[in-house]
Coordinates of C-alpha atoms in Angstrom, one line a residue:
X1 CA -76.1 53.0 35.7
X2 CA -73.7 53.9 32.9
X3 CA -70.9 53.9 35.5
X4 CA -71.7 50.3 36.5
X5 CA -71.8 49.2 32.8
X6 CA -68.4 50.9 32.3
X7 CA -67.0 49.1 35.3
X8 CA -68.2 45.8 34.0
X9 CA -66.9 46.4 30.4
X10 CA -63.3 46.4 31.3
X11 CA -63.3 42.9 32.9
X12 CA -65.5 41.6 30.1
X13 CA -63.0 42.9 27.6
X14 CA -60.2 41.3 29.4
X15 CA -62.0 38.0 29.6
X16 CA -62.9 38.2 25.9
X17 CA -59.2 38.8 25.2
X18 CA -58.1 35.9 27.2
X19 CA -60.7 33.8 25.5
X20 CA -59.5 34.8 22.0
X21 CA -55.9 34.2 23.1
X22 CA -56.9 30.7 24.4
X23 CA -58.6 30.0 21.1
X24 CA -55.5 31.3 19.2
X25 CA -53.2 29.2 21.3
X26 CA -55.4 26.2 20.8
X27 CA -55.4 26.7 17.1
X28 CA -51.6 27.1 17.1
X29 CA -51.3 23.9 19.2
X30 CA -53.6 22.0 16.9
X31 CA -51.6 23.3 13.9
X32 CA -48.3 22.3 15.5
X33 CA -49.7 18.9 16.4
X34 CA -50.9 18.6 12.9
X35 CA -47.5 19.5 11.5
X36 CA -45.8 17.1 13.9
X37 CA -48.0 14.2 13.0
X38 CA -47.7 14.9 9.3
X39 CA -43.9 15.0 9.5
X40 CA -43.9 11.9 11.8
X41 CA -45.6 9.9 9.2
X42 CA -43.8 11.6 6.3
X43 CA -41.3 8.9 5.2
X44 CA -39.2 11.5 3.4
X45 CA -38.9 14.0 6.2
X46 CA -35.5 12.5 7.4
X47 CA -34.1 13.3 4.0
X48 CA -34.5 17.0 4.6
X49 CA -32.0 17.0 7.5
X50 CA -28.7 18.2 6.3
X51 CA -26.9 16.9 9.4
X52 CA -28.0 13.4 8.3
X53 CA -27.9 13.5 4.5
X54 CA -25.3 16.3 3.9
X55 CA -25.4 17.8 0.4
X56 CA -28.0 15.4 -0.7
X57 CA -30.7 16.7 1.6
X58 CA -34.1 17.5 0.1
X59 CA -35.6 20.9 0.4
X60 CA -37.7 20.9 3.7
X61 CA -41.4 21.1 3.4
X62 CA -42.6 24.4 4.8
X63 CA -44.8 24.5 7.9
X64 CA -47.7 25.6 5.8
X65 CA -47.0 22.7 3.4
X66 CA -47.0 20.2 6.3
X67 CA -50.2 21.8 7.7
X68 CA -51.7 21.1 4.3
X69 CA -50.5 17.5 4.5
X70 CA -47.7 17.7 2.0
X71 CA -44.8 15.2 2.3
X72 CA -41.1 15.6 1.3
X73 CA -40.3 13.8 -2.0
X74 CA -38.5 10.5 -2.0
X75 CA -34.7 11.1 -2.1
X76 CA -33.1 10.0 -5.3
X77 CA -29.4 9.7 -5.8
X78 CA -27.1 8.1 -8.4
X79 CA -26.7 4.3 -7.9
X80 CA -23.4 2.6 -7.1
X81 CA -23.4 1.4 -10.7
X82 CA -23.6 5.0 -11.8
X83 CA -20.6 5.9 -9.7
X84 CA -18.6 3.0 -11.1
X85 CA -19.5 4.0 -14.6
X86 CA -18.3 7.6 -13.9
X87 CA -15.1 6.2 -12.4
X88 CA -14.6 3.9 -15.5
X89 CA -14.2 7.2 -17.5
X90 CA -11.4 8.3 -15.2
X91 CA -13.5 11.1 -13.7
X92 CA -12.6 10.0 -10.2
X93 CA -10.0 7.5 -9.1
X94 CA -8.8 5.7 -5.9
X95 CA -7.4 9.1 -4.8
X96 CA -11.0 10.0 -3.9
X97 CA -11.1 7.2 -1.5
X98 CA -7.5 7.9 -0.3
X99 CA -8.5 11.5 0.6
X100 CA -11.9 10.7 2.1
X101 CA -12.4 11.7 5.7
X102 CA -13.1 9.2 8.4
X103 CA -16.6 7.8 8.3
X104 CA -18.5 7.9 11.6
X105 CA -21.9 9.3 10.6
X106 CA -25.3 7.6 10.8
X107 CA -25.3 7.2 7.0
X108 CA -22.1 5.8 5.8
X109 CA -22.8 6.4 2.1
X110 CA -22.9 10.2 2.5
X111 CA -19.2 10.8 2.8
X112 CA -18.4 8.6 -0.1
X113 CA -20.9 10.3 -2.4
X114 CA -19.9 13.8 -1.2
X115 CA -16.3 13.0 -1.9
X116 CA -17.0 11.7 -5.4
X117 CA -19.2 14.7 -6.3
X118 CA -16.7 17.1 -4.8
X119 CA -14.0 15.7 -7.2
X120 CA -16.4 16.3 -10.1
X121 CA -17.0 19.9 -9.4
X122 CA -13.8 21.2 -11.1
X123 CA -14.6 19.3 -14.3
X124 CA -18.3 20.0 -14.2
X125 CA -18.3 21.7 -17.7
X126 CA -16.9 18.4 -19.2
X127 CA -19.7 16.2 -17.9
X128 CA -22.6 15.2 -20.1
X129 CA -25.6 17.5 -19.7
X130 CA -27.8 14.7 -18.6
X131 CA -25.5 14.1 -15.7
X132 CA -25.6 17.6 -14.2
X133 CA -29.0 19.1 -15.1
X134 CA -31.3 16.6 -13.3
X135 CA -32.7 17.7 -10.0
X136 CA -31.0 14.9 -8.2
X137 CA -27.5 16.0 -9.2
X138 CA -27.8 19.8 -9.9
X139 CA -28.8 20.7 -6.3
X140 CA -25.8 18.7 -5.0
X141 CA -23.3 20.5 -7.3
X142 CA -24.9 23.8 -6.4
X143 CA -24.4 23.2 -2.7
X144 CA -20.8 22.0 -3.2
X145 CA -19.9 25.1 -5.3
X146 CA -21.5 27.5 -2.7
X147 CA -19.8 26.1 0.4
X148 CA -17.2 23.4 1.1
X149 CA -16.8 23.9 4.8
X150 CA -18.1 20.5 5.6
X151 CA -15.5 18.9 3.3
X152 CA -12.6 20.9 4.7
X153 CA -10.7 17.8 5.7
X154 CA -10.4 16.4 2.2
X155 CA -10.2 19.8 0.6
X156 CA -6.7 20.2 2.2
X157 CA -5.5 17.2 0.3
X158 CA -7.3 18.3 -2.9
X159 CA -5.9 21.8 -2.7
X160 CA -2.3 20.6 -2.0
X161 CA -2.5 18.2 -5.0
X162 CA -3.9 21.0 -7.2
X163 CA -1.1 23.3 -6.3
X164 CA 1.5 20.6 -7.0
X165 CA -0.1 20.1 -10.5
X166 CA -0.2 23.8 -11.2
X167 CA 3.4 24.3 -10.1
X168 CA 4.6 21.5 -12.4
X169 CA 5.8 19.3 -9.5
X170 CA 3.3 16.6 -10.6
X171 CA 1.8 15.6 -14.0
X172 CA -1.3 13.5 -13.9
X173 CA -0.4 10.2 -15.5
X174 CA -3.7 8.2 -15.5
X175 CA -4.1 7.5 -19.2
X176 CA -7.2 6.8 -21.2
X177 CA -7.0 3.7 -23.4
X178 CA -6.3 4.2 -27.1
X179 CA -9.5 4.5 -29.1
X180 CA -12.7 6.4 -28.9
X181 CA -13.0 7.6 -25.3
X182 CA -16.5 9.1 -25.7
X183 CA -19.3 6.6 -25.0
X184 CA -22.1 6.3 -27.5
X185 CA -24.7 6.5 -24.6
X186 CA -24.8 9.0 -21.8
X187 CA -28.5 9.1 -21.1
X188 CA -29.4 6.9 -18.2
X189 CA -25.7 6.2 -17.3
X190 CA -23.3 7.6 -14.8
X191 CA -24.8 10.3 -12.6
X192 CA -28.0 10.0 -14.6
X193 CA -28.5 6.5 -13.3
X194 CA -30.5 7.5 -10.2
X195 CA -32.4 5.3 -7.7
X196 CA -34.9 6.1 -5.1
X197 CA -33.6 5.5 -1.6
X198 CA -35.1 3.0 0.8
X199 CA -36.1 4.0 4.3
X200 CA -34.7 1.5 6.8
X201 CA -35.3 2.4 10.4
X202 CA -36.3 5.9 9.1
X203 CA -32.9 6.4 7.5
X204 CA -32.5 6.7 3.7
X205 CA -30.4 3.9 2.4
X206 CA -29.2 3.2 -1.1
X207 CA -30.3 -0.2 -2.7
X208 CA -27.3 -2.1 -3.9
X209 CA -27.2 -5.2 -6.0
X210 CA -24.6 -7.9 -5.5
X211 CA -22.9 -6.9 -8.7
X212 CA -22.6 -3.3 -7.5
X213 CA -21.3 -4.5 -4.1
X214 CA -18.6 -6.6 -5.7
X215 CA -17.5 -3.8 -8.0
X216 CA -17.3 -1.4 -5.1
X217 CA -15.3 -4.0 -3.1
X218 CA -12.8 -4.4 -6.0
X219 CA -12.4 -0.6 -6.3
X220 CA -11.6 -0.5 -2.6
X221 CA -9.1 -3.4 -2.8
X222 CA -11.2 -5.5 -0.5
X223 CA -11.4 -9.3 -0.3
X224 CA -14.6 -10.4 1.4
X225 CA -14.7 -13.0 4.2
X226 CA -17.7 -14.7 5.8
X227 CA -17.9 -15.2 9.6
X228 CA -19.4 -18.3 11.2
X229 CA -22.5 -16.3 12.1
X230 CA -23.2 -15.5 8.5
X231 CA -21.9 -11.9 8.4
X232 CA -19.7 -10.7 5.6
X233 CA -16.9 -8.3 6.1
X234 CA -13.9 -6.9 4.3
X235 CA -10.8 -4.8 5.1
X236 CA -9.4 -2.9 2.2
X237 CA -7.3 0.0 1.1
X238 CA -7.1 3.5 2.7
X239 CA -8.5 2.5 6.1
X240 CA -11.8 1.3 4.5
X241 CA -13.8 -1.6 5.6
X242 CA -17.2 -3.1 4.9
X243 CA -19.7 -4.9 7.0
X244 CA -22.7 -6.8 5.6
X245 CA -25.2 -8.2 8.1
X246 CA -28.8 -9.4 8.1
X247 CA -30.8 -7.2 10.5
X248 CA -34.3 -5.9 10.6
X249 CA -35.4 -8.4 7.9
X250 CA -32.9 -6.9 5.4
X251 CA -29.3 -7.2 4.5
X252 CA -27.7 -4.0 5.7
X253 CA -24.4 -2.8 4.3
X254 CA -22.2 -0.4 6.2
X255 CA -19.0 1.4 5.0
X256 CA -16.5 2.5 7.5
X257 CA -13.3 4.5 7.2
X258 CA -11.3 4.6 10.4
X259 CA -8.0 6.0 11.4
X260 CA -4.9 4.9 9.6
X261 CA -1.4 4.1 10.8
X262 CA 1.4 6.4 9.7
X263 CA 2.6 4.3 6.8
X264 CA -0.9 4.2 5.3
X265 CA -1.1 8.0 5.2
X266 CA -2.5 9.6 2.0
X267 CA -0.2 10.3 -1.0
X268 CA -0.5 13.0 -3.7
X269 CA -0.7 10.8 -6.8
X270 CA -3.6 10.1 -9.1
X271 CA -4.1 6.5 -7.9
X272 CA -5.7 3.8 -10.0
X273 CA -9.0 3.6 -11.9
X274 CA -12.0 1.4 -11.3
X275 CA -11.6 0.0 -14.8
X276 CA -8.1 -1.4 -13.9
X277 CA -9.3 -2.5 -10.5
X278 CA -12.0 -4.7 -12.0
X279 CA -10.1 -6.0 -15.0
X280 CA -6.8 -6.9 -13.2
X281 CA -8.7 -8.7 -10.4
X282 CA -10.5 -10.8 -13.0
X283 CA -7.4 -11.7 -15.0
X284 CA -7.9 -9.2 -17.8
X285 CA -5.7 -6.3 -19.0
X286 CA -7.4 -3.5 -21.0
X287 CA -5.5 -2.2 -24.1
X288 CA -8.1 -0.2 -26.2
X289 CA -11.6 1.1 -26.3
X290 CA -14.3 2.0 -28.8
X291 CA -17.6 3.8 -28.3
X292 CA -19.2 0.7 -26.8
X293 CA -16.4 -1.7 -25.9
X294 CA -13.4 -2.1 -23.7
X295 CA -10.9 -4.4 -25.5
X296 CA -8.7 -6.4 -23.2
X297 CA -6.4 -9.5 -23.1
X298 CA -7.9 -12.2 -20.8
X299 CA -4.8 -14.0 -19.4
X300 CA -5.9 -17.6 -19.2
X301 CA -3.3 -20.3 -18.4
X302 CA -3.0 -20.9 -22.2
X303 CA -2.5 -17.2 -22.9
X304 CA 0.1 -16.9 -20.2
X305 CA 2.1 -19.7 -21.8
X306 CA 1.7 -18.1 -25.2
X307 CA 3.0 -14.8 -23.8
X308 CA 6.0 -16.5 -22.4
X309 CA 6.7 -18.2 -25.7
X310 CA 6.3 -14.9 -27.7
X311 CA 3.2 -16.1 -29.5
X312 CA 0.4 -13.7 -30.7
X313 CA -2.9 -13.4 -29.0
X314 CA -6.1 -12.9 -31.0
X315 CA -9.8 -12.5 -30.8
X316 CA -11.9 -15.6 -30.5
X317 CA -15.6 -16.5 -29.8
X318 CA -14.9 -19.5 -27.5
X319 CA -16.0 -19.5 -23.9
X320 CA -13.4 -17.6 -21.9
X321 CA -13.7 -18.7 -18.3
X322 CA -15.5 -18.0 -15.0
X323 CA -13.6 -14.9 -14.0
X324 CA -14.3 -13.4 -17.4
X325 CA -18.0 -14.0 -17.0
X326 CA -17.6 -12.5 -13.5
X327 CA -16.1 -9.4 -15.0
X328 CA -18.9 -9.0 -17.6
X329 CA -21.5 -9.1 -14.8
X330 CA -20.0 -6.1 -13.1
X331 CA -21.3 -2.6 -13.7
X332 CA -19.2 -0.6 -16.2
X333 CA -19.3 2.2 -18.6
X334 CA -18.7 -0.1 -21.6
X335 CA -19.0 -3.8 -22.3
X336 CA -16.0 -6.1 -22.3
X337 CA -14.5 -7.5 -25.6
X338 CA -11.8 -9.9 -24.4
X339 CA -9.1 -11.5 -26.5
X340 CA -7.9 -14.9 -25.4
X341 CA -7.4 -16.9 -28.5
X342 CA -4.0 -18.1 -29.8
X343 CA -2.6 -17.4 -33.2
X344 CA -0.9 -20.1 -35.2
X345 CA 2.8 -20.2 -34.7
X346 CA 3.6 -20.0 -38.4
X347 CA 1.7 -16.8 -38.9
X348 CA 4.1 -13.9 -39.7
X349 CA 3.5 -11.4 -36.9
X350 CA 5.8 -9.6 -34.5
X351 CA 6.5 -11.0 -31.1
X352 CA 3.8 -9.9 -28.7
X353 CA 1.2 -8.8 -31.3
X354 CA -2.4 -8.7 -30.4
X355 CA -4.6 -9.6 -33.4
X356 CA -8.3 -9.2 -34.2
X357 CA -10.4 -12.0 -35.6
X358 CA -9.1 -11.3 -39.1
X359 CA -5.4 -11.6 -37.8
X360 CA -4.8 -7.9 -38.2
X361 CA -2.6 -6.3 -35.5
X362 CA -4.6 -4.1 -33.1
X363 CA -2.2 -3.9 -30.1
X364 CA 1.2 -4.8 -28.6
X365 CA 1.9 -6.7 -25.5
X366 CA 4.6 -4.4 -24.2
X367 CA 2.3 -1.4 -24.6
X368 CA -0.5 -3.2 -22.7
X369 CA 1.9 -4.0 -19.8
X370 CA 3.3 -0.4 -19.7
X371 CA -0.3 0.9 -19.3
X372 CA -0.6 -0.8 -15.9
X373 CA 1.9 1.7 -14.5
X374 CA -0.3 4.6 -15.7
X375 CA -3.4 4.2 -13.6
X376 CA -3.4 0.4 -12.9
X377 CA -1.2 -0.1 -9.8
X378 CA -4.1 -1.7 -8.0
X379 CA -3.8 -3.3 -4.5
X380 CA -4.9 -6.8 -5.7
X381 CA -4.7 -8.7 -9.0
X382 CA -5.2 -12.1 -10.6
X383 CA -2.2 -14.5 -10.4
X384 CA -1.8 -14.9 -14.1
X385 CA -1.7 -11.1 -14.6
X386 CA 0.9 -10.9 -11.9
X387 CA 3.0 -13.6 -13.5
X388 CA 2.7 -12.1 -17.0
X389 CA 3.9 -8.7 -15.8
X390 CA 6.7 -10.2 -13.9
X391 CA 7.9 -12.2 -17.0
X392 CA 7.6 -9.1 -19.3
X393 CA 9.5 -6.7 -17.0
X394 CA 12.3 -9.2 -16.2
X395 CA 15.4 -8.4 -14.2
X396 CA 16.4 -9.2 -10.6
X397 CA 13.9 -7.5 -8.3
X398 CA 16.0 -7.9 -5.1
X399 CA 16.6 -4.5 -3.6
X400 CA 14.1 -2.9 -6.0
X401 CA 11.4 -2.1 -3.4
X402 CA 13.9 -0.6 -0.9
X403 CA 15.6 1.5 -3.6
X404 CA 12.3 2.9 -4.8
X405 CA 11.7 4.2 -1.3
X406 CA 15.2 5.6 -1.2
X407 CA 14.5 7.3 -4.5
X408 CA 11.3 8.9 -3.1
X409 CA 13.2 10.2 -0.2
X410 CA 16.0 11.6 -2.4
X411 CA 13.5 13.4 -4.6
X412 CA 11.7 14.8 -1.5
X413 CA 14.9 16.0 0.1
X414 CA 15.9 17.8 -3.2
X415 CA 12.6 19.6 -3.5
X416 CA 12.1 23.2 -2.2
X417 CA 11.5 23.5 1.5
X418 CA 7.8 23.3 2.5
X419 CA 6.8 21.3 -0.6
X420 CA 5.4 17.9 0.4
X421 CA 5.3 16.4 -3.0
X422 CA 4.8 12.8 -1.6
X423 CA 2.6 13.6 1.4
X424 CA 3.2 14.0 5.1
X425 CA 4.4 10.5 5.7
X426 CA 7.4 10.8 3.4
X427 CA 8.3 14.2 4.9
X428 CA 8.2 12.8 8.4
X429 CA 10.2 9.7 7.7
X430 CA 12.8 11.8 5.8
X431 CA 13.2 14.0 8.8
X432 CA 13.5 11.0 11.0
X433 CA 16.2 9.3 8.9
X434 CA 19.4 8.9 10.9
X435 CA 17.6 9.3 14.2
X436 CA 15.2 6.3 14.4
X437 CA 14.9 3.1 12.5
X438 CA 13.0 3.6 9.2
X439 CA 11.8 0.5 7.4
X440 CA 12.0 0.9 3.7
X441 CA 11.1 -2.7 2.8
X442 CA 7.6 -3.8 2.0
X443 CA 6.1 -3.0 5.4
X444 CA 4.5 -6.4 6.0
X445 CA 5.6 -10.0 5.5
X446 CA 1.9 -10.7 5.1
X447 CA 0.8 -9.4 1.7
X448 CA -2.5 -7.5 2.1
X449 CA -4.3 -4.7 0.2
X450 CA -3.9 -2.2 3.1
X451 CA -0.1 -2.1 2.8
X452 CA -0.2 -2.6 -0.9
X453 CA -2.5 0.3 -1.6
X454 CA -0.5 2.8 0.4
X455 CA 2.8 1.6 -1.2
X456 CA 1.5 1.7 -4.8
X457 CA -0.1 5.1 -4.2
X458 CA 3.4 6.3 -3.4
X459 CA 4.7 4.6 -6.6
X460 CA 2.1 6.5 -8.6
X461 CA 3.1 9.7 -6.8
X462 CA 6.7 8.9 -7.7
X463 CA 5.8 8.3 -11.4
X464 CA 4.0 11.6 -11.7
X465 CA 6.9 13.5 -10.2
X466 CA 9.3 11.7 -12.5
X467 CA 7.1 12.6 -15.5
X468 CA 7.1 16.2 -14.4
X469 CA 10.9 16.3 -14.2
X470 CA 11.6 14.2 -17.3
X471 CA 13.2 15.7 -20.4
X472 CA 11.7 15.8 -23.8
X473 CA 12.9 13.4 -26.5
X474 CA 15.3 14.6 -29.1
X475 CA 12.7 13.7 -31.8
X476 CA 9.3 14.6 -30.5
X477 CA 7.2 13.2 -33.5
X478 CA 7.8 9.6 -32.9
X479 CA 5.4 7.7 -30.7
X480 CA 7.6 4.6 -30.4
X481 CA 11.3 5.3 -29.9
X482 CA 13.7 3.3 -32.1
X483 CA 10.9 2.5 -34.6
X484 CA 10.3 3.6 -38.2
X485 CA 7.0 5.0 -39.3
X486 CA 5.4 5.5 -42.7
X487 CA 3.8 8.9 -43.6
X488 CA 0.3 7.6 -42.5
X489 CA 1.6 6.7 -39.0
X490 CA 2.0 3.0 -39.7
X491 CA 4.8 1.2 -37.7
X492 CA 6.9 -0.3 -40.5
X493 CA 8.1 -3.1 -38.2
X494 CA 4.8 -4.3 -36.7
X495 CA 2.3 -2.9 -39.2
X496 CA 0.4 -1.1 -36.5
X497 CA -1.2 2.2 -37.4
X498 CA -1.1 4.8 -34.8
X499 CA -4.3 6.9 -34.4
X500 CA -4.2 10.4 -36.0
X501 CA -6.5 13.4 -35.7
X502 CA -8.5 12.2 -38.7
X503 CA -9.1 8.7 -37.3
X504 CA -12.1 7.6 -35.3
X505 CA -9.7 7.0 -32.4
X506 CA -10.1 10.3 -30.6
X507 CA -10.8 11.4 -27.1
X508 CA -14.0 13.2 -26.1
X509 CA -12.2 16.5 -26.6
X510 CA -11.1 15.5 -30.1
X511 CA -7.4 14.9 -29.5
X512 CA -6.1 11.6 -30.6
X513 CA -4.6 9.5 -27.8
X514 CA -1.0 8.4 -28.5
X515 CA -0.9 11.0 -31.3
X516 CA 2.6 10.8 -33.0
X517 CA 3.0 14.5 -32.5
X518 CA 1.9 14.5 -28.9
X519 CA 4.0 16.8 -26.7
X520 CA 2.7 15.6 -23.3
X521 CA 5.4 14.6 -20.8
X522 CA 3.4 11.5 -19.8
X523 CA 3.3 10.4 -23.4
X524 CA 7.1 10.7 -23.7
X525 CA 7.7 8.6 -20.6
X526 CA 5.0 6.1 -21.6
X527 CA 6.4 5.6 -25.1
X528 CA 10.0 5.3 -23.8
X529 CA 8.7 2.7 -21.3
X530 CA 7.0 0.8 -24.1
X531 CA 10.3 0.6 -26.1
X532 CA 12.1 -0.6 -23.0
X533 CA 9.5 -3.2 -22.1
X534 CA 9.4 -4.4 -25.7
X535 CA 13.1 -5.0 -25.5
X536 CA 12.9 -6.8 -22.0
X537 CA 10.0 -8.9 -23.3
X538 CA 11.8 -10.1 -26.4
X539 CA 14.9 -10.8 -24.4
X540 CA 12.8 -12.8 -21.8
X541 CA 11.2 -14.8 -24.6
X542 CA 14.6 -15.6 -26.1
X543 CA 16.0 -16.6 -22.7
X544 CA 13.0 -18.9 -22.1
X545 CA 13.6 -20.6 -25.5
X546 CA 17.3 -21.1 -24.6
X547 CA 16.2 -22.7 -21.3
X548 CA 13.7 -24.9 -23.1
X549 CA 16.3 -26.1 -25.5
X550 CA 18.5 -27.2 -22.5
X551 CA 21.2 -29.6 -23.3
X552 CA 20.0 -29.8 -26.9
X553 CA 21.4 -26.3 -27.4
X554 CA 25.0 -27.6 -27.5
X555 CA 24.2 -30.1 -30.2
X556 CA 22.5 -27.5 -32.6
X557 CA 24.3 -25.9 -35.4
X558 CA 25.5 -22.3 -34.5
X559 CA 23.0 -20.8 -36.9
X560 CA 20.2 -22.8 -35.3
X561 CA 21.0 -21.8 -31.7
X562 CA 19.0 -19.1 -29.9
X563 CA 21.4 -16.6 -28.4
X564 CA 21.2 -13.4 -26.4
X565 CA 23.0 -10.3 -27.4
X566 CA 25.0 -8.6 -24.6
X567 CA 22.3 -6.0 -24.3
X568 CA 19.6 -8.7 -24.1
X569 CA 21.6 -10.6 -21.5
X570 CA 21.9 -7.4 -19.4
X571 CA 18.1 -6.9 -19.6
X572 CA 17.4 -10.4 -18.4
X573 CA 19.9 -10.5 -15.6
X574 CA 19.9 -6.8 -14.6
X575 CA 19.7 -6.0 -10.9
X576 CA 16.9 -3.4 -10.8
X577 CA 17.9 -2.3 -7.3
X578 CA 21.4 -1.4 -8.5
X579 CA 19.9 0.5 -11.5
X580 CA 17.8 2.6 -9.2
X581 CA 20.8 3.3 -7.0
X582 CA 22.7 4.6 -10.0
X583 CA 19.8 6.8 -11.0
X584 CA 19.5 8.2 -7.5
X585 CA 23.2 9.1 -7.3
X586 CA 22.8 10.9 -10.6
X587 CA 20.0 13.1 -9.4
X588 CA 20.6 16.8 -9.2
X589 CA 17.9 19.2 -8.1
X590 CA 16.8 21.5 -10.9
X591 CA 18.0 19.1 -13.7
X592 CA 15.7 17.1 -15.9
X593 CA 15.6 13.3 -15.5
X594 CA 16.7 11.6 -18.8
X595 CA 13.9 9.6 -20.5
X596 CA 16.1 6.6 -20.3
X597 CA 16.2 6.9 -16.5
X598 CA 12.4 7.6 -16.4
X599 CA 11.6 4.4 -18.3
X600 CA 13.9 2.4 -16.0
X601 CA 12.0 3.8 -13.0
X602 CA 8.7 2.8 -14.5
X603 CA 10.1 -0.7 -15.2
X604 CA 11.2 -0.9 -11.6
X605 CA 7.8 0.2 -10.4
X606 CA 6.1 -2.5 -12.4
X607 CA 8.6 -5.1 -11.1
X608 CA 8.0 -4.1 -7.5
X609 CA 4.2 -4.1 -8.1
X610 CA 4.3 -7.6 -9.6
X611 CA 6.6 -8.8 -6.7
X612 CA 4.4 -7.5 -3.9
X613 CA 0.8 -7.2 -5.0
X614 CA -1.6 -9.5 -3.2
X615 CA -3.4 -12.1 -5.3
X616 CA -7.2 -12.2 -5.6
X617 CA -9.4 -15.0 -7.0
X618 CA -12.8 -14.2 -8.4
X619 CA -15.5 -16.7 -9.3
X620 CA -19.2 -16.7 -10.0
X621 CA -20.3 -19.7 -8.0
X622 CA -17.4 -20.9 -5.8
X623 CA -18.3 -20.5 -2.1
X624 CA -16.9 -17.5 -0.2
X625 CA -13.8 -18.3 1.8
X626 CA -14.9 -18.9 5.4
X627 CA -11.6 -19.0 7.1
X628 CA -10.5 -15.4 8.0
X629 CA -7.1 -16.7 8.9
X630 CA -6.4 -17.2 5.2
X631 CA -6.8 -13.5 4.5
X632 CA -3.5 -11.9 3.5
X633 CA -1.4 -15.1 3.7
X634 CA -2.6 -16.3 0.3
X635 CA -5.1 -15.3 -2.3
X636 CA -8.2 -13.4 -1.3
X637 CA -11.4 -14.6 -2.8
X638 CA -14.7 -13.0 -4.0
X639 CA -17.6 -15.2 -5.2
X640 CA -20.4 -13.4 -6.8
X641 CA -23.4 -15.6 -6.1
X642 CA -22.5 -16.1 -2.5
X643 CA -23.8 -12.7 -1.6
X644 CA -27.4 -11.6 -1.2
X645 CA -29.0 -10.4 -4.4
X646 CA -29.8 -7.0 -3.0
X647 CA -28.8 -5.0 0.2
X648 CA -29.2 -1.6 1.7
X649 CA -26.2 0.7 2.0
X650 CA -26.8 2.7 5.2

């Protein structure tokens, strides 16, 4: 009896085991199905996939959490306005775009954001606490600091540039404006300006306003055209392009960076700032800043005429114009305080003075123009700005563009073997010289931002190498060569007072910008350039007056005639290409470049920029240009209100 029971026990046990196993498998299957369904309906689950969202991926919800019905949090990232505010402070420049990898992922905003954040990692201690301690940004910085393998492509350029800076082959020459660099408000600005992403087709997209879209387009040197089917598109600098189309009941914005032809290859310079890209496109030239304001000269037709006549520009409360209102609508770190009034001719001020509302000097025209070379060589600009710079710089620009490229090649050839100070493109064309035809002229008869951006990036690269090799002035405690200063730093000629360490015109680190005792190489070259441009500007004003007098000049008394000195005549008629050729022939590896030569090179860079930069027109209400054939052959155009009020950057 017991033997029969024992015989039945074993099969019964096996059956019970299979039953328990079946129950266990069923529970597992039900749990897995529960997890699958929870994640399927979890709108934030896609944001946990690092392959899709990169460094911005959310922490995945555990299986137990999904079983309990928990969802991933909504992904929050800094807005485009926040990125622009960060760029306005010079924390990242167009070089970030230049060194960005090609964009072919599902989410086109991820490479852009990763590139910006990656450039901020080395200066993380300098960022405001509110920018780096929030969950939305802290986790990104932690990921970038722990591994950079996915950014290897751009790290090659960043590492090469860092070594050139450390070795003294380049000196960063993007200058902050004189005045208080530190903003009075950091909370809720910059990287602290976060937005929740939208899910469009289960993909996290960044909501973008029309103002943010336009600011990003200007930063990328990108005029926008409208096709006959209602789509908007733009082709800009560094291989970047934008497509804006209405699909799935929403305006979807895509950013693409494709391959680049050899002459558009990346350079090693600092590029230009978003502040300059916005202002110069809108006809405004910044010259100073305070805790809350960017002060600029808005170059209206009347201001341009006043500049050519040597009159003073002053602050005014009158309506400026549509492009100024356009500028004020764009996102920025500080508000715009534009100067576009005209001082009375009889007021006793120096030629080119910029005056506040009380007629006190607050800036100089030559200093304002010189600043464009130090972070403002943008790939598109307003026509009045271009004309004002061309007039100020003066000289004959024929041969200037070609000789600038010859100078770049000469400096590369004289550098130690293996050092690509100007990037791979210059190294390759220098090796090819004498074997195949190398075109040193502006590479296109059709002015467009693509060619302009690569050319001007090389000019900035050239400037930074020239600064690195420039000699110190004989007298290092004068901020303006050939000028006399009082003990308090006041220019005895113009009445301008230079900022000192005790003034309220200090950088965020507490060092006065344009300090009279500054020993920075870029300051020496900048001030030498200011002195040269002041001389060229005064000579140009005199020459214009002589031309205006015309035949009357011969009937005036000798003491009433406007005349040019031999030096002024040389500045007006100087062949800039020949000047560059003389400088190139005087180069000797290992020797310093005289400040006089350095300032001439900067003058030639500005002349070449003004001669070749494409024109852009910006308006608030004018319809967008609908004829794509006009792109490049004339002025590009961007109209604010022609774009949708909000769109999704995928």
